[in-house]
C-alpha cells in the first residue's frame, strides 16, 4: 500500500482519514479510501458492522425495500455470488451480508468497535481532525468522514415518571442481542411507525396482552414477503448492471414499475384496478402508482381512501378500524410495509389506545397512565424512532474553524452543501447528510453515490496537490435555499414527520432531505465535480 500522506493535509496525523460509523456507508467508504492507498481508521459505536442492520434487532425487523436492489453494486462479483433468500430479508440476514462483505474485502482490521465518537475537533494549526471516543482516546486524521447514518440516534420521549417504572423498558433500535421473552406478559408498545408496524404482530404472538399506544395511524402496505425464486434471481443477475442503472434512473433509485402521471386523469375503475394490483404485489412500489400523489390533494385522497377501505375490510371492530385509518396525506410520513399488521388488531389479546389527543400523561411503577386510565404492564417497548438526519451528528461535539460548533450552527435546522460537506468544517464529509436525497431514496445506491463522489474528489485533490477543501458559504446557502424551495412545492413537507424533525420535542421543523429525486441530484453532483468542484474552496 502506498502512503498517500505526502499529498494530504496534516502530514503529522495518525491517519489519512477517519470514518465515523461502520454501517453500509462506513464499510464502503473504508473500502474505497483504502483502495486509493489511504491509511484509514473506522470508529464504530456498536459491536459489529452493519449499522442499522446491527442495531435494529427487534423481532420482525426486516428491510422493506426489495433486497436484490437494496444491496451493494460496486462489486459485480459480490452481487453475483451473494445469495439472498427472501424478497425482504430479516435483520439477521442483512447483518450476515454486512459481515460477509467485511470478510470478503478484509475490512475488519481497520475497524475499531465499541468506540462511540464523542468529539471531532478541527485544528487549524495542524490542519487535521482530532477525533475522540467516549473513553477519551484520541486519533488524528487529515479527513473526517461522518458515516453516522440518517436513522441512528435513538429518540426516547421523556415521559414523566419513566424512571419509576418497575418493569423492563426496551427501544426497538437497541434491542438486546440475547432477545426478550414476553411469554405470559402484559406489554405496552408506544409508536406505530415502521418499527412498530413490523414488531407489533410478532409481540402479539408471544405476549399475554399487548396494548398499542398510537399517536398517528399509518398507511401500511402488505409486504407479501416470500422466498426468492431461483429463476427470478438468475434473471436479475444475468442483467444486473443494466437493471441497477434503470433503478438509479428512477426518482427514488428503486426498481419500481412506473405508473401513470396522474391518479385523477383516469377513471375510478382503472385507478382502483391499479391500486388493487399494487396491493396484491405488495411493498413500497404502491407509491409509484401515480406521479401526482405529492402535488395533488385530490389524487392523494384516492390512494388514501383505497387504503382506509382496505383497513375497514380487514379490521373487524369498526371503532378500531377507524382509529387505525390514517387521517394525514398518504406518503406524507414514510410509508410502512407490514405483515399481518392490521390483522393483528383482530386478536383478543391486542388493544389499541388512541393518544393523538389525550397524550400519555406519565409512566407509573405499574404501567402507563392516559387521563384517568392506567394500563398495567410488565414491559414497555419504545418504537419511537430516531432523531433523524441531524441527531447522530449533533450528539457529537463537532468543532470547525474558529471553534465553530455544528450543534450551534444547526440549531435552526441543518445547513450543508449538497448534504455532503459543511462550510466552516474543512476536510469533513458526510455520507447521505441532510440536503441530499438519502432517506427519500433507496439508501444503498445513495450511499454508493456519495462514497464514490467523495473518493473521486479526494483523488482529484491529490492529483492537483491541494489538501484542504471546504464549501463556500454562498454556495451552501444557495443549495439550502433550493432544498427548502422544492420541499415547499411538495405536500410531503406539510405534515408532522421525522423528515421535518417534528417527532423530536424542541427540534426545529425543517424538511431535511432533498426532494428533487435521485437522478437530478446525481446530475448536480456530477456537474459540480466536472466543473472543478464549483462551490468548494481549496487550499
Ligand atoms: P417513526 O416512524 O418515527 O415512528 C415513531 C412512532 O412513535 C410514531 O408512531 C410516533 O408517533 C410515535 N411517537 C413518538 N413519540 C411519541 C410520544 N411522545 N407519544 C406517543 N407516540 C410517540 O420511527 P420508526 O418506526 O423507528 O421508523 C423510522 C424510520 O426508520 C422509518 O420511517 C423508516 O424509514 C426506517 N425503518 C425502516 C424499516 C425497514 O426498512 N423495514 C424498519 C424500521 C424503520 P407520530 O407519528 O405521531 O410522531
XYZ file of C-alpha atoms and ligand atoms in Angstrom:
587
model
C 0.000 0.000 0.000
C 1.371 3.405 -0.888
C 1.407 6.063 1.745
C -0.569 8.917 0.308
C 0.165 11.132 3.273
C 2.612 13.391 1.454
C -0.131 14.985 -0.581
C -2.657 15.282 2.188
C -3.305 17.848 4.842
C -1.938 17.318 8.317
C 1.052 15.186 7.392
C 1.625 14.502 11.089
C -1.801 12.964 11.557
C -2.157 9.369 12.743
C -4.310 8.517 9.712
C -5.190 9.985 6.359
C -8.872 9.535 7.090
C -11.089 8.679 9.993
C -14.531 7.335 9.182
C -17.186 7.503 11.885
C -19.533 4.531 11.616
C -19.224 1.031 10.166
C -22.668 0.703 8.675
C -23.086 0.185 4.940
C -21.775 3.734 4.340
C -18.669 3.447 6.511
C -17.826 -0.014 5.216
C -17.853 1.074 1.573
C -16.043 4.340 2.398
C -13.272 2.328 4.030
C -13.033 0.058 1.008
C -12.747 2.956 -1.446
C -10.285 5.013 0.588
C -8.062 2.033 1.207
C -8.156 1.236 -2.495
C -6.620 4.706 -3.013
C -3.790 3.806 -0.679
C -5.004 5.907 2.228
C -4.471 4.925 5.843
C -7.931 4.742 7.360
C -9.412 4.065 10.768
C -13.123 3.449 11.196
C -14.625 4.132 14.615
C -17.868 2.289 15.286
C -20.096 2.645 18.354
C -21.525 -0.866 18.056
C -20.001 -4.285 18.440
C -20.137 -5.279 14.762
C -20.583 -3.954 11.246
C -23.913 -3.205 9.563
C -25.137 -0.045 11.340
C -28.927 -0.056 11.060
C -28.815 -3.788 10.498
C -26.697 -4.332 13.572
C -28.750 -2.185 15.960
C -32.329 -2.848 14.844
C -32.646 -6.390 16.161
C -36.258 -6.141 17.300
C -38.486 -9.106 16.496
C -39.856 -8.786 12.970
C -37.101 -6.403 11.782
C -36.531 -6.753 8.071
C -35.793 -4.435 5.175
C -38.832 -3.145 3.314
C -37.047 -2.432 0.033
C -36.590 -5.280 -2.470
C -33.214 -6.626 -1.500
C -31.999 -7.550 -4.967
C -31.788 -3.768 -5.366
C -31.144 -2.843 -1.738
C -27.576 -4.157 -1.726
C -24.144 -3.078 -2.900
C -23.499 -2.921 -6.633
C -19.897 -1.663 -6.556
C -18.579 -5.183 -6.964
C -20.187 -7.307 -9.636
C -18.520 -10.400 -8.143
C -20.147 -9.641 -4.797
C -23.606 -9.103 -6.239
C -23.299 -12.246 -8.337
C -22.063 -14.516 -5.584
C -24.255 -13.415 -2.677
C -27.499 -15.368 -2.433
C -30.411 -13.521 -0.846
C -33.050 -15.927 0.396
C -36.043 -13.596 0.675
C -37.661 -10.687 -1.037
C -37.355 -8.733 2.233
C -34.620 -10.415 4.274
C -34.570 -10.333 8.041
C -32.172 -8.266 10.121
C -30.136 -11.455 10.732
C -29.667 -11.998 7.006
C -28.730 -8.369 6.385
C -26.240 -8.479 9.230
C -24.793 -11.710 7.821
C -24.404 -9.915 4.474
C -22.596 -6.996 6.161
C -20.214 -9.463 7.815
C -19.683 -11.294 4.535
C -18.739 -8.026 2.792
C -16.364 -7.207 5.650
C -14.743 -10.648 5.323
C -14.600 -10.591 1.548
C -12.880 -7.215 1.354
C -10.841 -7.765 4.530
C -12.198 -4.670 6.201
C -12.070 -5.927 9.812
C -8.512 -4.831 10.745
C -9.280 -1.153 10.083
C -12.487 -1.006 12.122
C -12.430 -0.281 15.834
C -15.642 -1.423 17.545
C -17.316 -0.271 20.785
C -15.877 3.170 20.108
C -18.628 5.804 20.097
C -17.249 9.137 18.977
C -17.846 11.994 21.394
C -15.835 14.836 19.814
C -14.323 15.821 16.484
C -12.207 18.964 16.600
C -10.536 20.649 13.632
C -7.061 22.023 14.290
C -6.278 24.993 12.065
C -2.678 24.849 13.136
C -2.153 21.172 12.421
C -4.679 21.015 9.576
C -6.195 17.804 10.859
C -9.148 16.431 12.749
C -8.747 15.184 16.260
C -11.438 12.627 16.958
C -12.135 11.489 20.485
C -14.092 8.443 21.570
C -16.271 8.329 24.694
C -13.438 6.731 26.703
C -11.220 9.764 25.986
C -8.918 8.066 23.430
C -7.950 10.332 20.521
C -6.822 9.813 16.970
C -5.961 12.416 14.377
C -6.658 12.323 10.660
C -6.443 14.670 7.702
C -10.008 13.867 6.622
C -13.067 13.008 8.650
C -15.999 11.239 7.047
C -19.206 11.079 9.011
C -20.921 7.817 8.062
C -23.170 8.124 11.082
C -26.482 7.184 9.440
C -29.730 9.058 8.928
C -31.743 6.989 11.377
C -29.344 6.013 14.115
C -29.732 8.465 17.009
C -32.459 6.866 19.099
C -35.434 9.001 20.126
C -36.886 8.163 23.521
C -39.537 10.696 24.557
C -39.031 11.917 28.093
C -42.225 10.639 29.687
C -42.726 11.807 33.231
C -42.069 9.009 35.719
C -40.337 6.614 33.311
C -37.523 6.087 35.802
C -40.031 4.741 38.334
C -41.418 2.016 36.059
C -40.962 -1.328 37.772
C -40.810 -3.477 34.625
C -38.446 -3.718 31.669
C -38.082 -0.895 29.134
C -36.802 -1.535 25.608
C -36.307 0.522 22.461
C -36.726 -1.277 19.132
C -33.437 0.177 17.857
C -31.459 -1.034 20.896
C -32.897 -4.498 21.254
C -30.842 -6.827 23.497
C -28.712 -9.259 21.494
C -29.980 -12.131 23.635
C -33.584 -11.266 22.740
C -36.528 -10.690 25.065
C -39.144 -13.236 26.080
C -42.595 -11.696 26.550
C -44.362 -15.006 27.147
C -47.197 -14.538 29.619
C -46.527 -10.799 29.976
C -48.606 -7.696 29.522
C -46.680 -5.457 27.140
C -47.113 -1.835 26.036
C -45.818 -0.636 22.664
C -45.541 3.105 22.108
C -45.260 4.041 18.444
C -46.740 2.815 15.186
C -44.137 3.779 12.559
C -42.240 1.156 10.542
C -40.577 -0.366 13.628
C -43.873 -0.674 15.494
C -45.632 -1.984 12.400
C -43.057 -4.761 11.987
C -42.743 -5.733 15.634
C -46.349 -5.473 16.899
C -47.594 -8.629 15.085
C -44.635 -10.609 16.449
C -45.075 -9.351 20.026
C -48.793 -10.171 19.786
C -47.950 -13.816 19.078
C -45.978 -14.057 22.317
C -47.371 -11.666 24.901
C -50.420 -12.460 27.029
C -51.732 -8.962 26.350
C -50.416 -6.270 24.020
C -51.523 -2.661 24.340
C -50.516 -0.401 21.461
C -50.386 3.354 22.066
C -50.973 5.114 18.749
C -50.485 8.849 18.234
C -50.819 8.703 14.438
C -52.238 5.896 12.328
C -50.012 4.979 9.405
C -50.544 3.665 5.910
C -49.276 0.095 5.840
C -48.991 -1.786 2.564
C -48.730 -5.587 2.865
C -45.188 -6.851 2.312
C -46.148 -10.236 0.846
C -42.691 -11.354 1.780
C -41.641 -14.654 0.230
C -38.649 -16.756 -0.592
C -36.917 -15.619 -3.754
C -37.440 -17.841 -6.733
C -34.051 -19.021 -8.106
C -35.237 -18.421 -11.680
C -36.167 -14.820 -10.851
C -32.813 -14.268 -9.126
C -30.932 -15.745 -12.103
C -32.849 -13.474 -14.458
C -31.951 -10.372 -12.436
C -28.324 -11.417 -12.056
C -27.998 -12.035 -15.780
C -28.843 -8.408 -16.392
C -27.783 -6.874 -13.082
C -25.789 -3.798 -14.201
C -28.492 -2.723 -16.660
C -31.279 -3.214 -14.118
C -29.302 -1.326 -11.480
C -28.842 1.526 -13.944
C -32.570 1.519 -14.581
C -33.247 1.721 -10.837
C -30.765 4.589 -10.465
C -32.507 6.474 -13.261
C -35.760 6.415 -11.326
C -36.833 9.185 -8.966
C -36.236 7.180 -5.787
C -33.436 4.920 -7.015
C -35.762 1.946 -6.723
C -36.700 -0.576 -9.336
C -40.450 0.100 -9.224
C -42.851 -0.446 -12.101
C -43.686 3.074 -13.260
C -47.353 4.044 -13.127
C -49.339 6.851 -14.720
C -48.793 10.581 -14.480
C -51.995 11.362 -12.591
C -54.401 9.416 -10.404
C -57.218 11.772 -11.352
C -56.677 11.589 -15.090
C -58.025 8.031 -15.192
C -61.405 6.532 -14.342
C -62.116 5.344 -10.817
C -62.348 1.800 -12.132
C -58.950 1.924 -13.804
C -57.370 3.588 -10.770
C -58.750 1.019 -8.351
C -57.551 -1.795 -10.615
C -54.068 -0.277 -10.447
C -54.221 0.098 -6.647
C -55.573 -3.418 -6.245
C -52.785 -4.920 -8.316
C -50.127 -2.959 -6.403
C -51.706 -4.010 -3.084
C -51.508 -7.636 -4.257
C -47.852 -7.309 -5.294
C -47.135 -5.511 -2.009
C -44.418 -3.176 -0.816
C -43.273 0.364 -1.461
C -43.982 0.190 -5.209
C -47.500 1.297 -4.287
C -46.033 4.819 -4.137
C -45.183 4.735 -7.828
C -48.772 4.047 -8.944
C -49.221 7.691 -9.982
C -46.838 10.602 -10.125
C -49.046 13.251 -8.540
C -49.614 11.915 -5.012
C -47.483 14.669 -3.529
C -48.738 17.511 -5.693
C -52.496 16.948 -5.866
C -54.649 16.505 -2.780
C -57.377 15.015 -4.919
C -55.014 12.387 -6.317
C -53.637 11.695 -2.863
C -57.104 11.204 -1.414
C -57.879 8.434 -3.924
C -54.956 6.341 -2.656
C -55.622 7.277 0.976
C -59.237 6.203 0.772
C -58.346 2.986 -1.052
C -56.066 2.006 1.850
C -58.538 3.156 4.519
C -61.143 0.903 2.901
C -58.688 -1.990 2.993
C -58.271 -1.363 6.736
C -62.054 -1.251 7.212
C -62.269 -4.576 5.358
C -59.570 -6.255 7.448
C -60.226 -4.986 10.982
C -63.421 -6.438 12.428
C -64.115 -3.849 15.131
C -65.298 -0.701 13.301
C -64.083 1.670 16.030
C -60.577 0.153 15.942
C -60.595 0.254 12.132
C -61.450 3.979 12.187
C -58.679 4.650 14.674
C -56.183 2.796 12.509
C -57.345 4.540 9.324
C -54.809 7.345 8.768
C -56.045 10.921 8.708
C -52.951 12.529 7.183
C -51.997 12.540 3.496
C -50.754 9.268 2.024
C -46.902 9.219 1.743
C -46.522 12.395 3.774
C -44.967 10.325 6.519
C -42.726 7.454 5.438
C -44.925 4.673 4.017
C -44.850 1.459 6.072
C -44.743 -2.102 4.814
C -46.021 -4.829 7.107
C -47.014 -8.420 7.566
C -50.400 -9.050 9.226
C -50.266 -5.592 10.776
C -53.929 -4.645 10.585
C -54.967 -8.304 11.057
C -53.199 -8.275 14.445
C -55.881 -5.940 15.819
C -58.457 -8.729 15.378
C -56.714 -10.761 18.081
C -58.327 -10.944 21.518
C -55.035 -10.143 23.263
C -54.373 -6.876 21.374
C -55.864 -3.475 22.096
C -55.287 -0.063 20.611
C -55.192 3.129 22.669
C -55.542 6.456 20.916
C -53.070 9.017 22.283
C -53.493 11.532 19.480
C -55.458 13.999 21.591
C -55.177 12.746 25.153
C -51.433 12.076 25.274
C -49.635 9.675 27.599
C -49.573 11.574 30.891
C -46.980 9.612 32.754
C -45.406 6.279 33.399
C -46.240 4.843 36.813
C -44.365 1.981 38.512
C -47.154 -0.348 37.348
C -47.785 0.954 33.829
C -48.856 3.738 31.508
C -51.358 6.415 32.502
C -53.526 8.205 29.943
C -56.033 10.501 31.636
C -57.824 8.533 34.338
C -56.882 5.142 32.913
C -53.814 3.207 33.997
C -52.731 0.402 31.660
C -50.862 -2.061 33.857
C -47.967 -3.696 32.048
C -44.847 -5.761 32.749
C -42.793 -4.207 29.951
C -42.769 -1.128 27.729
C -41.402 -1.089 24.200
C -40.490 2.258 22.704
C -40.950 2.078 18.945
C -40.496 5.837 18.921
C -37.920 6.136 16.177
C -34.994 8.455 15.793
C -33.714 11.993 15.928
C -33.393 11.653 12.183
C -30.747 13.051 9.837
C -29.129 15.505 12.245
C -29.283 13.677 15.601
C -26.251 11.440 15.116
C -24.104 14.428 14.107
C -25.371 16.825 16.752
C -24.757 14.283 19.502
C -21.044 14.529 18.639
C -19.310 17.741 19.700
C -18.059 18.792 16.260
C -15.922 21.940 16.055
C -14.683 23.507 12.857
C -12.677 26.631 12.116
C -12.566 29.187 14.932
C -14.127 26.567 17.184
C -17.467 26.814 15.311
C -19.890 24.335 16.837
C -22.027 22.252 14.484
C -24.685 21.922 17.183
C -25.000 25.711 17.398
C -24.859 26.309 13.668
C -27.609 23.737 13.107
C -29.819 24.972 15.934
C -32.425 26.195 13.421
C -32.020 23.266 11.035
C -29.153 21.737 9.093
C -27.129 23.745 6.561
C -24.855 21.779 4.269
C -23.670 21.898 0.670
C -25.242 19.024 -1.285
C -25.655 17.204 2.030
C -22.010 16.257 1.524
C -19.963 18.902 3.318
C -20.378 21.907 5.599
C -18.936 25.389 5.425
C -16.502 26.052 8.331
C -15.790 22.316 8.625
C -12.838 21.732 6.284
C -11.949 18.248 5.135
C -15.118 16.835 6.627
C -17.652 14.938 4.539
C -20.991 13.388 5.345
C -22.494 10.365 3.664
C -26.189 10.919 2.895
C -26.275 14.059 5.012
C -29.207 16.496 5.241
C -29.794 18.228 1.917
C -29.154 15.026 -0.058
C -31.911 12.654 -1.266
C -30.885 9.980 1.270
C -33.983 8.744 3.123
C -36.303 9.503 0.195
C -34.376 7.033 -1.926
C -33.047 3.520 -1.891
C -30.307 4.038 0.702
C -27.574 1.769 -0.587
C -27.304 3.281 -4.096
C -27.420 6.718 -2.441
C -24.589 5.703 -0.116
C -22.525 4.374 -3.015
C -23.024 7.581 -4.988
C -21.802 9.724 -2.072
C -18.843 7.494 -1.296
C -17.792 7.450 -4.953
C -18.131 11.232 -5.197
C -16.014 11.781 -2.063
C -13.373 9.307 -3.246
C -13.150 10.959 -6.660
C -12.943 14.387 -5.051
C -10.052 13.342 -2.804
C -8.252 11.700 -5.733
C -8.682 14.885 -7.748
C -7.304 16.962 -4.877
C -4.257 14.749 -4.557
C -3.649 14.946 -8.287
C -3.788 18.744 -8.062
C -1.654 18.877 -4.926
C -4.311 20.547 -2.802
C -5.077 19.265 0.622
C -7.901 21.285 2.083
C -11.499 21.506 0.886
C -14.433 23.398 2.314
C -17.772 24.512 0.858
C -18.119 28.238 0.208
C -20.740 29.819 2.454
C -22.640 31.317 -0.517
C -22.828 28.055 -2.423
C -24.060 26.322 0.701
C -26.754 28.927 1.326
C -27.899 28.673 -2.283
C -28.173 24.894 -2.018
C -30.066 25.081 1.284
C -32.462 27.619 -0.246
C -33.005 25.295 -3.226
C -33.640 22.299 -0.930
C -36.229 24.317 1.007
C -37.811 25.777 -2.091
C -38.507 22.424 -3.726
C -39.608 20.911 -0.401
C -42.261 23.642 -0.255
C -43.606 22.506 -3.629
C -44.379 19.064 -2.261
C -47.164 18.205 0.140
C -44.636 15.912 1.834
C -43.375 18.863 3.815
C -46.816 19.645 5.237
C -47.406 17.003 7.894
C -45.727 16.028 11.150
C -42.989 13.590 10.294
C -39.412 12.803 11.149
C -38.426 14.235 7.716
C -39.190 17.588 9.363
C -37.979 16.702 12.841
C -41.453 17.067 14.307
C -41.194 13.761 16.192
C -38.496 15.181 18.493
C -39.531 17.618 21.183
C -37.990 21.052 20.661
C -36.428 20.237 17.255
C -36.770 22.995 14.665
C -39.060 21.946 11.836
C -37.198 21.938 8.549
C -37.712 19.436 5.751
C -34.246 17.880 5.766
C -33.798 15.592 2.746
C -33.500 16.821 -0.852
C -36.804 16.059 -2.557
C -35.823 16.662 -6.196
C -35.139 12.982 -6.895
C -32.054 10.828 -7.174
C -31.249 11.420 -10.900
C -31.453 15.232 -10.625
C -29.249 15.176 -7.560
C -26.655 12.885 -9.141
C -26.566 15.143 -12.203
C -25.953 18.153 -9.977
C -23.129 16.441 -8.080
C -21.547 15.304 -11.347
C -21.815 18.769 -12.901
C -20.154 20.329 -9.875
C -17.316 17.805 -9.998
C -16.753 18.161 -13.758
C -16.644 21.935 -13.465
C -13.779 21.660 -10.974
C -15.876 21.360 -7.814
C -17.717 24.644 -8.036
C -18.889 25.955 -4.696
C -15.923 24.466 -2.880
C -12.779 26.334 -1.970
C -9.417 24.600 -1.892
C -6.072 25.268 -0.336
P -41.057 6.589 13.408
O -41.506 6.328 12.043
O -40.570 7.923 13.767
O -42.234 6.168 14.365
C -42.212 6.504 15.720
C -43.574 6.302 16.306
O -43.549 6.687 17.664
C -44.641 7.151 15.622
O -45.827 6.418 15.559
C -44.767 8.330 16.589
O -45.987 9.000 16.514
C -44.600 7.616 17.890
N -44.224 8.513 18.971
C -43.101 9.258 19.064
N -43.119 9.992 20.177
C -44.292 9.706 20.817
C -44.906 10.143 22.006
N -44.321 11.063 22.791
N -46.101 9.636 22.337
C -46.705 8.727 21.550
N -46.178 8.267 20.399
C -44.999 8.757 20.050
O -39.890 5.553 13.848
P -39.618 4.074 13.314
O -40.870 3.290 13.301
O -38.481 3.539 14.093
O -39.182 4.281 11.828
C -38.295 5.326 11.450
C -37.835 5.107 10.048
O -36.838 4.095 10.032
C -38.895 4.611 9.098
O -39.735 5.621 8.665
C -38.036 4.011 8.013
O -37.501 4.984 7.173
C -36.924 3.381 8.829
N -37.274 1.988 9.133
C -37.218 1.116 8.110
C -37.560 -0.183 8.326
C -37.480 -1.148 7.197
O -36.847 -0.971 6.212
N -38.128 -2.201 7.310
C -37.968 -0.609 9.572
C -37.989 0.312 10.608
C -37.648 1.611 10.371
P -46.167 10.220 15.472
O -46.232 9.583 14.127
O -47.404 10.875 15.894
O -44.959 11.104 15.626
